[in-house]
PDB file of C-alpha atoms in Angstrom:
ATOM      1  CA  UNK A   1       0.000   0.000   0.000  1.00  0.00           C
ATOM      2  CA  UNK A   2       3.264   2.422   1.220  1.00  0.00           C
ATOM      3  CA  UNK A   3       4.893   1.474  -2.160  1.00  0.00           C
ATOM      4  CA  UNK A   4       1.375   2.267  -4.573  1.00  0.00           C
ATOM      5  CA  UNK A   5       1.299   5.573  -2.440  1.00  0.00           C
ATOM      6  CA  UNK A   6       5.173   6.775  -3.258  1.00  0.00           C
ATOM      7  CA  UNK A   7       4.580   5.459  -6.681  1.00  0.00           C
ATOM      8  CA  UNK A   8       1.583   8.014  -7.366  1.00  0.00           C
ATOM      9  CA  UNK A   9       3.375  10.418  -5.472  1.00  0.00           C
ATOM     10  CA  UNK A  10       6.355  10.037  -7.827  1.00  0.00           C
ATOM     11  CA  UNK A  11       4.371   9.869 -10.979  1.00  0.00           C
ATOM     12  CA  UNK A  12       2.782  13.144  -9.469  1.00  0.00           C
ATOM     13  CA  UNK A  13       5.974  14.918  -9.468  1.00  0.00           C
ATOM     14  CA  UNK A  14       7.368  13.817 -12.688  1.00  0.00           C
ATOM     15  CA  UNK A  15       4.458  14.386 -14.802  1.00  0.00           C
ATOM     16  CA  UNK A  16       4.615  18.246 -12.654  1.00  0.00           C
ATOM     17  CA  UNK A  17       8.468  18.309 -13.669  1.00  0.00           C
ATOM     18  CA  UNK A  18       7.509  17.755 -17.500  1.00  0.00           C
ATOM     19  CA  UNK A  19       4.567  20.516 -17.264  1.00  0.00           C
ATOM     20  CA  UNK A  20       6.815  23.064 -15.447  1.00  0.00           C
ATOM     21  CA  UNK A  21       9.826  22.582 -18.403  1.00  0.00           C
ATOM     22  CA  UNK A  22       7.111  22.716 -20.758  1.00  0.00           C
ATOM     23  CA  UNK A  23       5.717  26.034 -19.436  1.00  0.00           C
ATOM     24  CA  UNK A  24       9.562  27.751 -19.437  1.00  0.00           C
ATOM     25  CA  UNK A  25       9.629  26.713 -23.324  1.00  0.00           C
ATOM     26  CA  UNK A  26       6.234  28.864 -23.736  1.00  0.00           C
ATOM     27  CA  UNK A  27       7.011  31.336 -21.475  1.00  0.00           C
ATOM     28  CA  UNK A  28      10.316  31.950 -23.407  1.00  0.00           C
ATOM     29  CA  UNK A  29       8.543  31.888 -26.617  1.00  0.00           C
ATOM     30  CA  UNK A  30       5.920  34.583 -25.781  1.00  0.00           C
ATOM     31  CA  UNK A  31       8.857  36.824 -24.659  1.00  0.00           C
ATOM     32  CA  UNK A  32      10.643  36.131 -27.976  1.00  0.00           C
ATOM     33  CA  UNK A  33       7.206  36.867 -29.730  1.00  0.00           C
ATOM     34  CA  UNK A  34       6.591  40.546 -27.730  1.00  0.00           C
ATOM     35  CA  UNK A  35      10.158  41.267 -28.826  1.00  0.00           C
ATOM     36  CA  UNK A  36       9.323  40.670 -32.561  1.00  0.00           C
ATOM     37  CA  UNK A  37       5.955  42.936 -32.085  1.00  0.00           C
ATOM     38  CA  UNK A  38       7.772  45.805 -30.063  1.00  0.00           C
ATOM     39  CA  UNK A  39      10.710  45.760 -32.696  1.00  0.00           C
ATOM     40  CA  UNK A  40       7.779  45.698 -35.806  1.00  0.00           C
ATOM     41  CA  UNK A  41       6.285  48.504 -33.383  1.00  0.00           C
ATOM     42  CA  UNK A  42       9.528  50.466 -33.603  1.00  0.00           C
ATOM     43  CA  UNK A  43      10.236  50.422 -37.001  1.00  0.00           C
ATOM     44  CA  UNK A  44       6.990  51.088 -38.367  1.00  0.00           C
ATOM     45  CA  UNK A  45       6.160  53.993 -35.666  1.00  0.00           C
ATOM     46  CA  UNK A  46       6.979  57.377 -36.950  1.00  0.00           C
ATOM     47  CA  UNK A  47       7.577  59.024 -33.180  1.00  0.00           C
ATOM     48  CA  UNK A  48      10.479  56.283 -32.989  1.00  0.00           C
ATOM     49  CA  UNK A  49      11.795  56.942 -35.962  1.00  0.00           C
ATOM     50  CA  UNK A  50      11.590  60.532 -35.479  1.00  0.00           C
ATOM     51  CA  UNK A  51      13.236  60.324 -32.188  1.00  0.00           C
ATOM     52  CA  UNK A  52      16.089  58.332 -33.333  1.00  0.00           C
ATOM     53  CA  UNK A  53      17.019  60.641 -36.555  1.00  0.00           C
ATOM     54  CA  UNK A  54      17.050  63.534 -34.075  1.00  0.00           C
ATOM     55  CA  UNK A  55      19.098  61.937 -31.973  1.00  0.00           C
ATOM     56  CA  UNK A  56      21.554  60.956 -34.911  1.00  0.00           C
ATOM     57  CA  UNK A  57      21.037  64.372 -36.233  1.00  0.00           C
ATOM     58  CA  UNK A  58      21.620  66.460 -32.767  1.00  0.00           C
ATOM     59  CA  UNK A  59      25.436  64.065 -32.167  1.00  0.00           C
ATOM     60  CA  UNK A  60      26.470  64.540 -36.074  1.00  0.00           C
ATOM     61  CA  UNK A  61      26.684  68.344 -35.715  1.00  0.00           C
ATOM     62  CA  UNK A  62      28.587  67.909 -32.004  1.00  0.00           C
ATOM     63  CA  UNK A  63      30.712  66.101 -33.344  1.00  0.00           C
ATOM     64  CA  UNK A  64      31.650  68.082 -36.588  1.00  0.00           C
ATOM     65  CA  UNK A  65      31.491  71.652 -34.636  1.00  0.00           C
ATOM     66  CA  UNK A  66      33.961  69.787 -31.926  1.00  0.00           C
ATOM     67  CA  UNK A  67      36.187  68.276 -35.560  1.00  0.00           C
ATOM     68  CA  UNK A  68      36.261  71.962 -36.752  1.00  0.00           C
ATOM     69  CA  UNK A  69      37.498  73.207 -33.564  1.00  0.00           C
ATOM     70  CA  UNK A  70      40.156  70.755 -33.315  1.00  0.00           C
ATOM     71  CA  UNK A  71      41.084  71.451 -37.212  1.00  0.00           C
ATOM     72  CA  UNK A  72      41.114  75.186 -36.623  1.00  0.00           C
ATOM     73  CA  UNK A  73      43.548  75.186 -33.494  1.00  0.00           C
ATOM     74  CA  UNK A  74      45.487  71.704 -33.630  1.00  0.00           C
ATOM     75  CA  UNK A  75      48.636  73.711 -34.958  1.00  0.00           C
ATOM     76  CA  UNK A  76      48.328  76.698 -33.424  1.00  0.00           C
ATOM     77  CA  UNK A  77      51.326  78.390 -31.874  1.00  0.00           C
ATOM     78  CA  UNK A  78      49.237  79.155 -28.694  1.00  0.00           C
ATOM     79  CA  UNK A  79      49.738  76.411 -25.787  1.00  0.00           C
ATOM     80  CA  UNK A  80      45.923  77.619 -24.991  1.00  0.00           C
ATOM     81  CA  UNK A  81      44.736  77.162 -28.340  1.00  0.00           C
ATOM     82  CA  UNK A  82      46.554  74.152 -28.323  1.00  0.00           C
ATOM     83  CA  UNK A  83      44.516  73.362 -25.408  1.00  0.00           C
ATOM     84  CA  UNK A  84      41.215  73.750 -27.012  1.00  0.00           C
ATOM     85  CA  UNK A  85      41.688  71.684 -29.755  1.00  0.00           C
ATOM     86  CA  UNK A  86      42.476  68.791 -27.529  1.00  0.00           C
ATOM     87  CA  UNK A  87      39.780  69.360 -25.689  1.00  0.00           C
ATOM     88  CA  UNK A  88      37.822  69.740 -28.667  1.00  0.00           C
ATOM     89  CA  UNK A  89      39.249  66.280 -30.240  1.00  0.00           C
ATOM     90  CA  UNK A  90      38.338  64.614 -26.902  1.00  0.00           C
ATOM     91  CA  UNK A  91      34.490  65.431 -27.123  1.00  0.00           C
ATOM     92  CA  UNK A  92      34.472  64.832 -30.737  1.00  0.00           C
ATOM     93  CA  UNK A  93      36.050  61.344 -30.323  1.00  0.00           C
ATOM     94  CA  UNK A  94      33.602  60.683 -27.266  1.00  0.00           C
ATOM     95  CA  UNK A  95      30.279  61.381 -29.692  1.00  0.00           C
ATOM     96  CA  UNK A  96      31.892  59.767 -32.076  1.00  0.00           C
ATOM     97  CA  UNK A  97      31.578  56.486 -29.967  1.00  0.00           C
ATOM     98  CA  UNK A  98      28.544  57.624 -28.465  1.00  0.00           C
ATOM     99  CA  UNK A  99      26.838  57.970 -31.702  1.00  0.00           C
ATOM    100  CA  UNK A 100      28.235  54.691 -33.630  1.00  0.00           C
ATOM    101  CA  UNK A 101      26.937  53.075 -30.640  1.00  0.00           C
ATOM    102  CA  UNK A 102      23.501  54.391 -30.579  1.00  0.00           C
ATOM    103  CA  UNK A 103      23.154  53.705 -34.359  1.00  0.00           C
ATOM    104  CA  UNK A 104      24.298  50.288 -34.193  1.00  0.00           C
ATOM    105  CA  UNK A 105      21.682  49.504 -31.706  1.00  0.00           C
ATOM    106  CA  UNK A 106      19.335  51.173 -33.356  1.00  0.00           C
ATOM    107  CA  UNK A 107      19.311  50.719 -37.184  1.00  0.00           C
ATOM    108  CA  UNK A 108      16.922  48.433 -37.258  1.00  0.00           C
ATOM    109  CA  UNK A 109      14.490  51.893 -36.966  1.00  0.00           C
ATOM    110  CA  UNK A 110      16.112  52.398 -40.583  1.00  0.00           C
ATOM    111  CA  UNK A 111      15.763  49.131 -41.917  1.00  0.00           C
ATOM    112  CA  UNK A 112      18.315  50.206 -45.135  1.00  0.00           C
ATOM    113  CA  UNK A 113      16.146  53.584 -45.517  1.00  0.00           C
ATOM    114  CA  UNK A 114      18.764  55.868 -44.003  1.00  0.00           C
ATOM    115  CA  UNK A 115      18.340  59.280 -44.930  1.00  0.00           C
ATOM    116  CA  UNK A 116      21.145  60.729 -46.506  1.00  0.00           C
ATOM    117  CA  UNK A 117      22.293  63.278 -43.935  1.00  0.00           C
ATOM    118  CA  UNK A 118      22.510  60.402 -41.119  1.00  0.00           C
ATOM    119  CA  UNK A 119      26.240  58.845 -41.502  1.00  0.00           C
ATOM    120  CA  UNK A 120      26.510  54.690 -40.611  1.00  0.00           C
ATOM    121  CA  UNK A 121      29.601  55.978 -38.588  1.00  0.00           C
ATOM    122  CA  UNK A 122      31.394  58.422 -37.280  1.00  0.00           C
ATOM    123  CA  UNK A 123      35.033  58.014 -37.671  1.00  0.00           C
ATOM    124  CA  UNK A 124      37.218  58.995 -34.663  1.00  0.00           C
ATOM    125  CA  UNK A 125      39.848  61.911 -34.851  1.00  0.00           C
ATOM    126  CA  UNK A 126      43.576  59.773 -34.681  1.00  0.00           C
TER     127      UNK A 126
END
């Protein structure tokens, strides 16, 4: 009678094992599918878009007003100017990461529409 008992009891929790690995595999597969509707979401929704170009947009001229900088005073015969266009060429290299970055992890918003004043990366000042 003990052994029937431990033998339902064990059939119990095996059968409950199988349902709860079961339930992980759905589980992960809903998550999978939201992803695949927020990223549809994204790329179709103009305010994302929007937001993204502006973003792209806003970093490109940082980075060329801080390139310009650096250009006009990187051989300067001032140790101040000097000074400026290193700090310039340090803020232009930092948005230069800063924005290849941000539009690697977000071209999928383009989907190989980029608009043609939006660069696929900004090169870094050597």
């Amino acid at each position: 009678m003990v052994k029937k008992k431990l033998a339902a009891v064990l059939a119990a929790l095996i059968v409950l094992s199988s349902l709860l690995t079961g339930c992980a595999e759905v589980v992960g597969g809903f998550n999978q599918w939201v992803h695949e509707i927020k990223k549809t979401d994204d790329t179709t929704r103009y305010s994302t878009r929007k937001k993204v170009e502006d973003t792209c947009r806003a970093t490109i001229v940082s980075y060329q007003s801080d390139r310009l900088t650096w250009e006009q005073y990187k051989d300067s015969d001032s140790d101040e100017q000097r000074g400026w266009a290193d700090a310039a060429k340090m803020r232009a290299n930092k948005a230069a990461v800063t924005y290849n970055e941000y539009f690697l992890k977000n071209s999928y918003v383009f989907d190989g529409n980029i608009p043609d004043d939006i660069a696929e990366d900004l090169p870094l000042i050597e």
